[in-house]
Backbone as XML, in Angstrom:
<?xml version="1.0"?>
<chain id="A" units="angstrom">
  <residue number="1" name="MET">
    <atom name="N" x="7.936" y="18.378" z="-6.869"/>
    <atom name="CA" x="6.651" y="17.721" z="-6.736"/>
    <atom name="C" x="6.734" y="16.628" z="-5.659"/>
  </residue>
  <residue number="2" name="LYS">
    <atom name="N" x="5.751" y="16.604" z="-4.778"/>
    <atom name="CA" x="5.709" y="15.596" z="-3.726"/>
    <atom name="C" x="5.340" y="14.236" z="-4.302"/>
  </residue>
  <residue number="3" name="GLU">
    <atom name="N" x="5.928" y="13.190" z="-3.707"/>
    <atom name="CA" x="5.513" y="11.828" z="-4.038"/>
    <atom name="C" x="4.099" y="11.639" z="-3.514"/>
  </residue>
  <residue number="4" name="LYS">
    <atom name="N" x="3.236" y="11.041" z="-4.324"/>
    <atom name="CA" x="1.858" y="10.790" z="-3.916"/>
    <atom name="C" x="1.699" y="9.307" z="-3.606"/>
  </residue>
  <residue number="5" name="ILE">
    <atom name="N" x="1.351" y="9.023" z="-2.352"/>
    <atom name="CA" x="1.234" y="7.648" z="-1.892"/>
    <atom name="C" x="-0.229" y="7.333" z="-1.607"/>
  </residue>
  <residue number="6" name="LEU">
    <atom name="N" x="-0.652" y="6.161" z="-2.084"/>
    <atom name="CA" x="-1.965" y="5.630" z="-1.719"/>
    <atom name="C" x="-1.728" y="4.556" z="-0.670"/>
  </residue>
  <residue number="7" name="LEU">
    <atom name="N" x="-2.289" y="4.760" z="0.507"/>
    <atom name="CA" x="-2.139" y="3.844" z="1.637"/>
    <atom name="C" x="-3.470" y="3.113" z="1.827"/>
  </residue>
  <residue number="8" name="VAL">
    <atom name="N" x="-3.457" y="1.778" z="1.646"/>
    <atom name="CA" x="-4.685" y="0.981" z="1.712"/>
    <atom name="C" x="-4.575" y="-0.019" z="2.866"/>
  </residue>
  <residue number="9" name="ASP">
    <atom name="N" x="-5.426" y="0.168" z="3.891"/>
    <atom name="CA" x="-5.420" y="-0.720" z="5.050"/>
    <atom name="C" x="-6.751" y="-0.570" z="5.775"/>
  </residue>
  <residue number="10" name="ASP">
    <atom name="N" x="-7.222" y="-1.636" z="6.398"/>
    <atom name="CA" x="-8.513" y="-1.579" z="7.088"/>
    <atom name="C" x="-8.408" y="-1.189" z="8.560"/>
  </residue>
  <residue number="11" name="ASP">
    <atom name="N" x="-7.195" y="-0.982" z="9.056"/>
    <atom name="CA" x="-6.991" y="-0.620" z="10.454"/>
    <atom name="C" x="-6.913" y="0.909" z="10.567"/>
  </residue>
  <residue number="12" name="PRO">
    <atom name="N" x="-7.937" y="1.569" z="11.135"/>
    <atom name="CA" x="-7.954" y="3.037" z="11.214"/>
    <atom name="C" x="-6.752" y="3.618" z="11.952"/>
  </residue>
  <residue number="13" name="SER">
    <atom name="N" x="-6.311" y="2.943" z="13.002"/>
    <atom name="CA" x="-5.160" y="3.417" z="13.768"/>
    <atom name="C" x="-3.890" y="3.361" z="12.909"/>
  </residue>
  <residue number="14" name="PHE">
    <atom name="N" x="-3.694" y="2.254" z="12.190"/>
    <atom name="CA" x="-2.533" y="2.113" z="11.302"/>
    <atom name="C" x="-2.575" y="3.189" z="10.216"/>
  </residue>
  <residue number="15" name="LEU">
    <atom name="N" x="-3.739" y="3.406" z="9.622"/>
    <atom name="CA" x="-3.869" y="4.425" z="8.572"/>
    <atom name="C" x="-3.489" y="5.800" z="9.098"/>
  </residue>
  <residue number="16" name="SER">
    <atom name="N" x="-4.030" y="6.149" z="10.253"/>
    <atom name="CA" x="-3.792" y="7.473" z="10.824"/>
    <atom name="C" x="-2.321" y="7.685" z="11.183"/>
  </residue>
  <residue number="17" name="LEU">
    <atom name="N" x="-1.745" y="6.734" z="11.910"/>
    <atom name="CA" x="-0.345" y="6.866" z="12.338"/>
    <atom name="C" x="0.615" y="6.881" z="11.146"/>
  </residue>
  <residue number="18" name="THR">
    <atom name="N" x="0.377" y="5.987" z="10.189"/>
    <atom name="CA" x="1.272" y="5.892" z="9.028"/>
    <atom name="C" x="1.143" y="7.127" z="8.158"/>
  </residue>
  <residue number="19" name="ARG">
    <atom name="N" x="-0.085" y="7.576" z="7.936"/>
    <atom name="CA" x="-0.296" y="8.789" z="7.130"/>
    <atom name="C" x="0.394" y="9.991" z="7.770"/>
  </residue>
  <residue number="20" name="THR">
    <atom name="N" x="0.206" y="10.153" z="9.068"/>
    <atom name="CA" x="0.829" y="11.272" z="9.785"/>
    <atom name="C" x="2.345" y="11.210" z="9.669"/>
  </residue>
  <residue number="21" name="TYR">
    <atom name="N" x="2.918" y="10.044" z="9.888"/>
    <atom name="CA" x="4.371" y="9.881" z="9.806"/>
    <atom name="C" x="4.878" y="10.256" z="8.410"/>
  </residue>
  <residue number="22" name="LEU">
    <atom name="N" x="4.245" y="9.717" z="7.378"/>
    <atom name="CA" x="4.704" y="9.966" z="6.005"/>
    <atom name="C" x="4.519" y="11.426" z="5.604"/>
  </residue>
  <residue number="23" name="MET">
    <atom name="N" x="3.440" y="12.049" z="6.059"/>
    <atom name="CA" x="3.229" y="13.466" z="5.750"/>
    <atom name="C" x="4.275" y="14.338" z="6.450"/>
  </residue>
  <residue number="24" name="GLU">
    <atom name="N" x="4.660" y="13.944" z="7.663"/>
    <atom name="CA" x="5.718" y="14.674" z="8.375"/>
    <atom name="C" x="7.053" y="14.571" z="7.635"/>
  </residue>
  <residue number="25" name="LYS">
    <atom name="N" x="7.220" y="13.521" z="6.837"/>
    <atom name="CA" x="8.434" y="13.328" z="6.040"/>
    <atom name="C" x="8.316" y="14.001" z="4.670"/>
  </residue>
  <residue number="26" name="GLY">
    <atom name="N" x="7.239" y="14.758" z="4.460"/>
    <atom name="CA" x="7.101" y="15.531" z="3.236"/>
    <atom name="C" x="6.399" y="14.818" z="2.097"/>
  </residue>
  <residue number="27" name="LEU">
    <atom name="N" x="5.754" y="13.694" z="2.383"/>
    <atom name="CA" x="5.053" y="12.945" z="1.347"/>
    <atom name="C" x="3.566" y="13.281" z="1.363"/>
  </residue>
  <residue number="28" name="GLU">
    <atom name="N" x="2.937" y="13.211" z="0.213"/>
    <atom name="CA" x="1.500" y="13.413" z="0.103"/>
    <atom name="C" x="0.849" y="12.037" z="0.192"/>
  </residue>
  <residue number="29" name="VAL">
    <atom name="N" x="-0.135" y="11.886" z="1.088"/>
    <atom name="CA" x="-0.720" y="10.572" z="1.335"/>
    <atom name="C" x="-2.241" y="10.632" z="1.277"/>
  </residue>
  <residue number="30" name="SER">
    <atom name="N" x="-2.815" y="9.713" z="0.524"/>
    <atom name="CA" x="-4.252" y="9.515" z="0.507"/>
    <atom name="C" x="-4.511" y="8.109" z="1.028"/>
  </residue>
  <residue number="31" name="VAL">
    <atom name="N" x="-5.642" y="7.922" z="1.719"/>
    <atom name="CA" x="-5.909" y="6.624" z="2.335"/>
    <atom name="C" x="-7.211" y="6.011" z="1.834"/>
  </residue>
  <residue number="32" name="ALA">
    <atom name="N" x="-7.262" y="4.684" z="1.921"/>
    <atom name="CA" x="-8.462" y="3.914" z="1.607"/>
    <atom name="C" x="-8.506" y="2.737" z="2.570"/>
  </residue>
  <residue number="33" name="SER">
    <atom name="N" x="-9.722" y="2.342" z="2.984"/>
    <atom name="CA" x="-9.828" y="1.270" z="3.979"/>
    <atom name="C" x="-10.421" y="-0.020" z="3.428"/>
  </residue>
  <residue number="34" name="ASN">
    <atom name="N" x="-10.714" y="-0.053" z="2.120"/>
    <atom name="CA" x="-11.196" y="-1.288" z="1.505"/>
    <atom name="C" x="-10.890" y="-1.250" z="0.004"/>
  </residue>
  <residue number="35" name="LYS">
    <atom name="N" x="-11.191" y="-2.352" z="-0.684"/>
    <atom name="CA" x="-10.857" y="-2.448" z="-2.111"/>
    <atom name="C" x="-11.614" y="-1.414" z="-2.943"/>
  </residue>
  <residue number="36" name="LYS">
    <atom name="N" x="-12.892" y="-1.235" z="-2.646"/>
    <atom name="CA" x="-13.708" y="-0.284" z="-3.409"/>
    <atom name="C" x="-13.139" y="1.131" z="-3.293"/>
  </residue>
  <residue number="37" name="GLU">
    <atom name="N" x="-12.853" y="1.567" z="-2.066"/>
    <atom name="CA" x="-12.264" y="2.890" z="-1.847"/>
    <atom name="C" x="-10.896" y="2.995" z="-2.513"/>
  </residue>
  <residue number="38" name="ALA">
    <atom name="N" x="-10.137" y="1.911" z="-2.457"/>
    <atom name="CA" x="-8.794" y="1.910" z="-3.044"/>
    <atom name="C" x="-8.855" y="2.166" z="-4.549"/>
  </residue>
  <residue number="39" name="ILE">
    <atom name="N" x="-9.784" y="1.505" z="-5.236"/>
    <atom name="CA" x="-9.921" y="1.688" z="-6.683"/>
    <atom name="C" x="-10.358" y="3.118" z="-7.000"/>
  </residue>
  <residue number="40" name="GLU">
    <atom name="N" x="-11.352" y="3.613" z="-6.260"/>
    <atom name="CA" x="-11.839" y="4.978" z="-6.486"/>
    <atom name="C" x="-10.736" y="6.003" z="-6.237"/>
  </residue>
  <residue number="41" name="THR">
    <atom name="N" x="-10.007" y="5.822" z="-5.148"/>
    <atom name="CA" x="-8.934" y="6.762" z="-4.804"/>
    <atom name="C" x="-7.794" y="6.671" z="-5.804"/>
  </residue>
  <residue number="42" name="TYR">
    <atom name="N" x="-7.440" y="5.465" z="-6.208"/>
    <atom name="CA" x="-6.380" y="5.273" z="-7.204"/>
    <atom name="C" x="-6.724" y="6.020" z="-8.499"/>
  </residue>
  <residue number="43" name="ASP">
    <atom name="N" x="-7.950" y="5.840" z="-8.970"/>
    <atom name="CA" x="-8.367" y="6.473" z="-10.220"/>
    <atom name="C" x="-8.356" y="7.996" z="-10.130"/>
  </residue>
  <residue number="44" name="ARG">
    <atom name="N" x="-8.748" y="8.526" z="-8.991"/>
    <atom name="CA" x="-8.834" y="9.981" z="-8.798"/>
    <atom name="C" x="-7.466" y="10.601" z="-8.475"/>
  </residue>
  <residue number="45" name="TYR">
    <atom name="N" x="-6.646" y="9.870" z="-7.769"/>
    <atom name="CA" x="-5.432" y="10.401" z="-7.141"/>
    <atom name="C" x="-4.165" y="10.175" z="-7.964"/>
  </residue>
  <residue number="46" name="ASN">
    <atom name="N" x="-4.143" y="9.137" z="-8.779"/>
    <atom name="CA" x="-2.975" y="8.804" z="-9.599"/>
    <atom name="C" x="-1.678" y="8.776" z="-8.776"/>
  </residue>
  <residue number="47" name="PRO">
    <atom name="N" x="-1.580" y="7.851" z="-7.820"/>
    <atom name="CA" x="-0.416" y="7.823" z="-6.930"/>
    <atom name="C" x="0.860" y="7.382" z="-7.641"/>
  </residue>
  <residue number="48" name="SER">
    <atom name="N" x="1.984" y="7.761" z="-7.041"/>
    <atom name="CA" x="3.282" y="7.332" z="-7.564"/>
    <atom name="C" x="3.784" y="6.087" z="-6.823"/>
  </residue>
  <residue number="49" name="LEU">
    <atom name="N" x="3.056" y="5.676" z="-5.770"/>
    <atom name="CA" x="3.403" y="4.483" z="-4.996"/>
    <atom name="C" x="2.170" y="4.035" z="-4.218"/>
  </residue>
  <residue number="50" name="VAL">
    <atom name="N" x="2.006" y="2.719" z="-4.062"/>
    <atom name="CA" x="0.891" y="2.175" z="-3.277"/>
    <atom name="C" x="1.450" y="1.320" z="-2.152"/>
  </residue>
  <residue number="51" name="ILE">
    <atom name="N" x="0.928" y="1.536" z="-0.941"/>
    <atom name="CA" x="1.203" y="0.669" z="0.202"/>
    <atom name="C" x="-0.101" y="-0.066" z="0.454"/>
  </residue>
  <residue number="52" name="LEU">
    <atom name="N" x="-0.068" y="-1.388" z="0.319"/>
    <atom name="CA" x="-1.288" y="-2.181" z="0.225"/>
    <atom name="C" x="-1.325" y="-3.314" z="1.252"/>
  </residue>
  <residue number="53" name="ASP">
    <atom name="N" x="-2.382" y="-3.331" z="2.062"/>
    <atom name="CA" x="-2.588" y="-4.424" z="3.018"/>
    <atom name="C" x="-3.098" y="-5.654" z="2.263"/>
  </residue>
  <residue number="54" name="VAL">
    <atom name="N" x="-2.697" y="-6.837" z="2.721"/>
    <atom name="CA" x="-3.120" y="-8.076" z="2.078"/>
    <atom name="C" x="-4.600" y="-8.335" z="2.341"/>
  </residue>
  <residue number="55" name="TYR">
    <atom name="N" x="-5.014" y="-8.231" z="3.597"/>
    <atom name="CA" x="-6.383" y="-8.594" z="3.959"/>
    <atom name="C" x="-7.226" y="-7.352" z="4.196"/>
  </residue>
  <residue number="56" name="LEU">
    <atom name="N" x="-8.252" y="-7.175" z="3.361"/>
    <atom name="CA" x="-9.171" y="-6.049" z="3.469"/>
    <atom name="C" x="-10.579" y="-6.591" z="3.729"/>
  </residue>
  <residue number="57" name="PRO">
    <atom name="N" x="-11.477" y="-5.769" z="4.276"/>
    <atom name="CA" x="-12.803" y="-6.277" z="4.638"/>
    <atom name="C" x="-13.621" y="-6.791" z="3.442"/>
  </residue>
  <residue number="58" name="ASP">
    <atom name="N" x="-13.357" y="-6.275" z="2.255"/>
    <atom name="CA" x="-14.134" y="-6.709" z="1.083"/>
    <atom name="C" x="-13.314" y="-7.570" z="0.126"/>
  </residue>
  <residue number="59" name="GLY">
    <atom name="N" x="-12.255" y="-8.200" z="0.649"/>
    <atom name="CA" x="-11.490" y="-9.137" z="-0.172"/>
    <atom name="C" x="-9.996" y="-9.007" z="0.008"/>
  </residue>
  <residue number="60" name="ASN">
    <atom name="N" x="-9.270" y="-9.728" z="-0.817"/>
    <atom name="CA" x="-7.821" y="-9.780" z="-0.735"/>
    <atom name="C" x="-7.211" y="-8.589" z="-1.490"/>
  </residue>
  <residue number="61" name="GLY">
    <atom name="N" x="-6.389" y="-7.822" z="-0.803"/>
    <atom name="CA" x="-5.747" y="-6.665" z="-1.416"/>
    <atom name="C" x="-4.864" y="-7.033" z="-2.598"/>
  </residue>
  <residue number="62" name="ILE">
    <atom name="N" x="-4.316" y="-8.225" z="-2.575"/>
    <atom name="CA" x="-3.438" y="-8.672" z="-3.664"/>
    <atom name="C" x="-4.177" y="-8.643" z="-5.005"/>
  </residue>
  <residue number="63" name="ASP">
    <atom name="N" x="-5.483" y="-8.869" z="-4.964"/>
    <atom name="CA" x="-6.275" y="-8.853" z="-6.190"/>
    <atom name="C" x="-6.302" y="-7.478" z="-6.855"/>
  </residue>
  <residue number="64" name="LEU">
    <atom name="N" x="-5.908" y="-6.443" z="-6.123"/>
    <atom name="CA" x="-5.864" y="-5.088" z="-6.686"/>
    <atom name="C" x="-4.600" y="-4.843" z="-7.517"/>
  </residue>
  <residue number="65" name="ILE">
    <atom name="N" x="-3.583" y="-5.656" z="-7.322"/>
    <atom name="CA" x="-2.299" y="-5.414" z="-7.997"/>
    <atom name="C" x="-2.452" y="-5.340" z="-9.512"/>
  </residue>
  <residue number="66" name="PRO">
    <atom name="N" x="-3.110" y="-6.297" z="-10.175"/>
    <atom name="CA" x="-3.254" y="-6.182" z="-11.633"/>
    <atom name="C" x="-4.005" y="-4.913" z="-12.050"/>
  </residue>
  <residue number="67" name="ARG">
    <atom name="N" x="-4.999" y="-4.519" z="-11.270"/>
    <atom name="CA" x="-5.778" y="-3.310" z="-11.571"/>
    <atom name="C" x="-4.880" y="-2.078" z="-11.500"/>
  </residue>
  <residue number="68" name="PHE">
    <atom name="N" x="-4.061" y="-2.000" z="-10.469"/>
    <atom name="CA" x="-3.148" y="-0.868" z="-10.333"/>
    <atom name="C" x="-2.054" y="-0.916" z="-11.392"/>
  </residue>
  <residue number="69" name="ARG">
    <atom name="N" x="-1.533" y="-2.094" z="-11.659"/>
    <atom name="CA" x="-0.479" y="-2.270" z="-12.663"/>
    <atom name="C" x="-0.971" y="-1.920" z="-14.065"/>
  </residue>
  <residue number="70" name="ASN">
    <atom name="N" x="-2.248" y="-2.159" z="-14.326"/>
    <atom name="CA" x="-2.826" y="-1.837" z="-15.629"/>
    <atom name="C" x="-2.730" y="-0.337" z="-15.908"/>
  </residue>
  <residue number="71" name="GLY">
    <atom name="N" x="-2.865" y="0.465" z="-14.868"/>
    <atom name="CA" x="-2.766" y="1.914" z="-15.010"/>
    <atom name="C" x="-1.334" y="2.394" z="-15.111"/>
  </residue>
  <residue number="72" name="ASN">
    <atom name="N" x="-0.396" y="1.663" z="-14.519"/>
    <atom name="CA" x="1.014" y="2.063" z="-14.527"/>
    <atom name="C" x="1.854" y="0.819" z="-14.247"/>
  </residue>
  <residue number="73" name="LYS">
    <atom name="N" x="2.437" y="0.256" z="-15.289"/>
    <atom name="CA" x="3.170" y="-1.003" z="-15.107"/>
    <atom name="C" x="4.441" y="-0.857" z="-14.273"/>
  </residue>
  <residue number="74" name="PHE">
    <atom name="N" x="4.885" y="0.379" z="-14.034"/>
    <atom name="CA" x="6.092" y="0.621" z="-13.231"/>
    <atom name="C" x="5.765" y="1.089" z="-11.813"/>
  </residue>
  <residue number="75" name="LEU">
    <atom name="N" x="4.478" y="1.126" z="-11.463"/>
    <atom name="CA" x="4.052" y="1.607" z="-10.155"/>
    <atom name="C" x="4.613" y="0.727" z="-9.037"/>
  </residue>
  <residue number="76" name="PRO">
    <atom name="N" x="5.384" y="1.301" z="-8.111"/>
    <atom name="CA" x="5.865" y="0.512" z="-6.968"/>
    <atom name="C" x="4.691" y="0.190" z="-6.039"/>
  </residue>
  <residue number="77" name="ILE">
    <atom name="N" x="4.605" y="-1.069" z="-5.629"/>
    <atom name="CA" x="3.563" y="-1.513" z="-4.708"/>
    <atom name="C" x="4.240" y="-2.240" z="-3.560"/>
  </residue>
  <residue number="78" name="ILE">
    <atom name="N" x="4.097" y="-1.677" z="-2.357"/>
    <atom name="CA" x="4.660" y="-2.296" z="-1.159"/>
    <atom name="C" x="3.517" y="-2.961" z="-0.409"/>
  </residue>
  <residue number="79" name="LEU">
    <atom name="N" x="3.630" y="-4.241" z="-0.218"/>
    <atom name="CA" x="2.615" y="-5.022" z="0.481"/>
    <atom name="C" x="2.905" y="-4.985" z="1.973"/>
  </residue>
  <residue number="80" name="VAL">
    <atom name="N" x="1.865" y="-4.812" z="2.799"/>
    <atom name="CA" x="2.021" y="-4.874" z="4.249"/>
    <atom name="C" x="0.999" y="-5.851" z="4.805"/>
  </residue>
  <residue number="81" name="SER">
    <atom name="N" x="1.395" y="-6.581" z="5.830"/>
    <atom name="CA" x="0.462" y="-7.511" z="6.462"/>
    <atom name="C" x="0.952" y="-7.882" z="7.843"/>
  </residue>
  <residue number="82" name="GLY">
    <atom name="N" x="0.005" y="-8.070" z="8.743"/>
    <atom name="CA" x="0.317" y="-8.575" z="10.070"/>
    <atom name="C" x="0.418" y="-10.096" z="10.075"/>
  </residue>
  <residue number="83" name="GLN">
    <atom name="N" x="-0.061" y="-10.690" z="9.013"/>
    <atom name="CA" x="-0.004" y="-12.145" z="8.860"/>
    <atom name="C" x="1.288" y="-12.493" z="8.126"/>
  </residue>
  <residue number="84" name="SER">
    <atom name="N" x="1.771" y="-13.697" z="8.339"/>
    <atom name="CA" x="2.975" y="-14.106" z="7.612"/>
    <atom name="C" x="2.636" y="-15.274" z="6.691"/>
  </residue>
  <residue number="85" name="GLU">
    <atom name="N" x="1.672" y="-15.050" z="5.845"/>
    <atom name="CA" x="1.250" y="-16.053" z="4.882"/>
    <atom name="C" x="2.215" y="-16.042" z="3.700"/>
  </residue>
  <residue number="86" name="ILE">
    <atom name="N" x="3.198" y="-16.910" z="3.735"/>
    <atom name="CA" x="4.230" y="-16.942" z="2.707"/>
    <atom name="C" x="3.629" y="-17.121" z="1.314"/>
  </residue>
  <residue number="87" name="GLU">
    <atom name="N" x="2.610" y="-17.969" z="1.201"/>
    <atom name="CA" x="1.991" y="-18.212" z="-0.110"/>
    <atom name="C" x="1.415" y="-16.922" z="-0.683"/>
  </residue>
  <residue number="88" name="GLU">
    <atom name="N" x="0.777" y="-16.125" z="0.178"/>
    <atom name="CA" x="0.178" y="-14.867" z="-0.271"/>
    <atom name="C" x="1.252" y="-13.871" z="-0.702"/>
  </residue>
  <residue number="89" name="VAL">
    <atom name="N" x="2.335" y="-13.813" z="0.043"/>
    <atom name="CA" x="3.435" y="-12.905" z="-0.299"/>
    <atom name="C" x="4.047" y="-13.314" z="-1.635"/>
  </residue>
  <residue number="90" name="VAL">
    <atom name="N" x="4.277" y="-14.598" z="-1.826"/>
    <atom name="CA" x="4.836" y="-15.090" z="-3.092"/>
    <atom name="C" x="3.897" y="-14.761" z="-4.243"/>
  </residue>
  <residue number="91" name="ARG">
    <atom name="N" x="2.598" y="-14.995" z="-4.037"/>
    <atom name="CA" x="1.613" y="-14.692" z="-5.083"/>
    <atom name="C" x="1.628" y="-13.203" z="-5.418"/>
  </residue>
  <residue number="92" name="ALA">
    <atom name="N" x="1.721" y="-12.363" z="-4.390"/>
    <atom name="CA" x="1.748" y="-10.916" z="-4.605"/>
    <atom name="C" x="2.971" y="-10.502" z="-5.410"/>
  </residue>
  <residue number="93" name="MET">
    <atom name="N" x="4.117" y="-11.082" z="-5.091"/>
    <atom name="CA" x="5.342" y="-10.753" z="-5.819"/>
    <atom name="C" x="5.237" y="-11.212" z="-7.277"/>
  </residue>
  <residue number="94" name="GLN">
    <atom name="N" x="4.635" y="-12.362" z="-7.491"/>
    <atom name="CA" x="4.451" y="-12.862" z="-8.855"/>
    <atom name="C" x="3.502" y="-11.964" z="-9.644"/>
  </residue>
  <residue number="95" name="MET">
    <atom name="N" x="2.558" y="-11.335" z="-8.942"/>
    <atom name="CA" x="1.590" y="-10.463" z="-9.599"/>
    <atom name="C" x="2.121" y="-9.046" z="-9.800"/>
  </residue>
  <residue number="96" name="GLY">
    <atom name="N" x="3.298" y="-8.770" z="-9.228"/>
    <atom name="CA" x="3.907" y="-7.475" z="-9.479"/>
    <atom name="C" x="4.167" y="-6.599" z="-8.279"/>
  </residue>
  <residue number="97" name="ALA">
    <atom name="N" x="3.933" y="-7.089" z="-7.057"/>
    <atom name="CA" x="4.290" y="-6.289" z="-5.886"/>
    <atom name="C" x="5.802" y="-6.068" z="-5.892"/>
  </residue>
  <residue number="98" name="THR">
    <atom name="N" x="6.215" y="-4.913" z="-5.437"/>
    <atom name="CA" x="7.622" y="-4.543" z="-5.460"/>
    <atom name="C" x="8.358" y="-5.004" z="-4.210"/>
  </residue>
  <residue number="99" name="ASP">
    <atom name="N" x="7.647" y="-4.961" z="-3.061"/>
    <atom name="CA" x="8.295" y="-5.279" z="-1.797"/>
    <atom name="C" x="7.240" y="-5.701" z="-0.780"/>
  </residue>
  <residue number="100" name="TYR">
    <atom name="N" x="7.694" y="-6.176" z="0.367"/>
    <atom name="CA" x="6.809" y="-6.643" z="1.425"/>
    <atom name="C" x="7.372" y="-6.219" z="2.771"/>
  </residue>
  <residue number="101" name="VAL">
    <atom name="N" x="6.473" y="-5.736" z="3.642"/>
    <atom name="CA" x="6.862" y="-5.375" z="5.000"/>
    <atom name="C" x="5.859" y="-6.015" z="5.953"/>
  </residue>
  <residue number="102" name="LYS">
    <atom name="N" x="6.374" y="-6.751" z="6.957"/>
    <atom name="CA" x="5.495" y="-7.402" z="7.926"/>
    <atom name="C" x="5.193" y="-6.431" z="9.067"/>
  </residue>
  <residue number="103" name="LYS">
    <atom name="N" x="3.901" y="-6.318" z="9.394"/>
    <atom name="CA" x="3.486" y="-5.483" z="10.529"/>
    <atom name="C" x="3.659" y="-6.273" z="11.822"/>
  </residue>
  <residue number="104" name="PRO">
    <atom name="N" x="3.973" y="-5.636" z="12.920"/>
    <atom name="CA" x="4.342" y="-4.230" z="13.024"/>
    <atom name="C" x="5.758" y="-4.014" z="12.497"/>
  </residue>
  <residue number="105" name="PHE">
    <atom name="N" x="6.004" y="-2.848" z="11.958"/>
    <atom name="CA" x="7.319" y="-2.552" z="11.410"/>
    <atom name="C" x="7.807" y="-1.206" z="11.924"/>
  </residue>
  <residue number="106" name="ASP">
    <atom name="N" x="9.076" y="-0.984" z="11.749"/>
    <atom name="CA" x="9.687" y="0.286" z="12.093"/>
    <atom name="C" x="9.397" y="1.258" z="10.947"/>
  </residue>
  <residue number="107" name="TYR">
    <atom name="N" x="8.910" y="2.439" z="11.261"/>
    <atom name="CA" x="8.569" y="3.408" z="10.215"/>
    <atom name="C" x="9.773" y="3.809" z="9.375"/>
  </residue>
  <residue number="108" name="GLU">
    <atom name="N" x="10.944" y="3.802" z="9.988"/>
    <atom name="CA" x="12.156" y="4.116" z="9.216"/>
    <atom name="C" x="12.390" y="3.068" z="8.130"/>
  </residue>
  <residue number="109" name="GLU">
    <atom name="N" x="12.095" y="1.799" z="8.454"/>
    <atom name="CA" x="12.234" y="0.729" z="7.475"/>
    <atom name="C" x="11.293" y="0.975" z="6.297"/>
  </residue>
  <residue number="110" name="LEU">
    <atom name="N" x="10.058" y="1.364" z="6.595"/>
    <atom name="CA" x="9.091" y="1.665" z="5.534"/>
    <atom name="C" x="9.583" y="2.836" z="4.691"/>
  </residue>
  <residue number="111" name="LEU">
    <atom name="N" x="10.093" y="3.861" z="5.316"/>
    <atom name="CA" x="10.582" y="5.034" z="4.588"/>
    <atom name="C" x="11.744" y="4.662" z="3.672"/>
  </residue>
  <residue number="112" name="ILE">
    <atom name="N" x="12.612" y="3.799" z="4.122"/>
    <atom name="CA" x="13.725" y="3.324" z="3.277"/>
    <atom name="C" x="13.186" y="2.609" z="2.054"/>
  </residue>
  <residue number="113" name="LYS">
    <atom name="N" x="12.188" y="1.759" z="2.250"/>
    <atom name="CA" x="11.593" y="1.032" z="1.116"/>
    <atom name="C" x="10.888" y="1.984" z="0.150"/>
  </residue>
  <residue number="114" name="ILE">
    <atom name="N" x="10.257" y="3.007" z="0.677"/>
    <atom name="CA" x="9.574" y="3.998" z="-0.162"/>
    <atom name="C" x="10.598" y="4.742" z="-1.020"/>
  </residue>
  <residue number="115" name="ASN">
    <atom name="N" x="11.689" y="5.127" z="-0.392"/>
    <atom name="CA" x="12.719" y="5.882" z="-1.126"/>
    <atom name="C" x="13.450" y="4.994" z="-2.106"/>
  </residue>
</chain>
């Protein structure tokens, strides 16, 4: 069974490139570009891992962590952000994020964290 990843980010180019890369590595990837889409996709898709941007057009992605954790308390959540807001990263980790990757990043680094 393929790992199912939910990729949440508001940058269309990042979504496309990252999805393509991960699919080429044999992973199943669904994407969302805002919090509303992320919740709908999460509920429908039941991912085994979430890659979540901190800043989304309709609010802070970190606020989704409890919602996702409620469905699966062991769900790995990797936070990604182009910003280096240490307070936000700390808050995300306290809320249950598993890891953090600062954009731009090397795709191999992301794949290592996923595995």
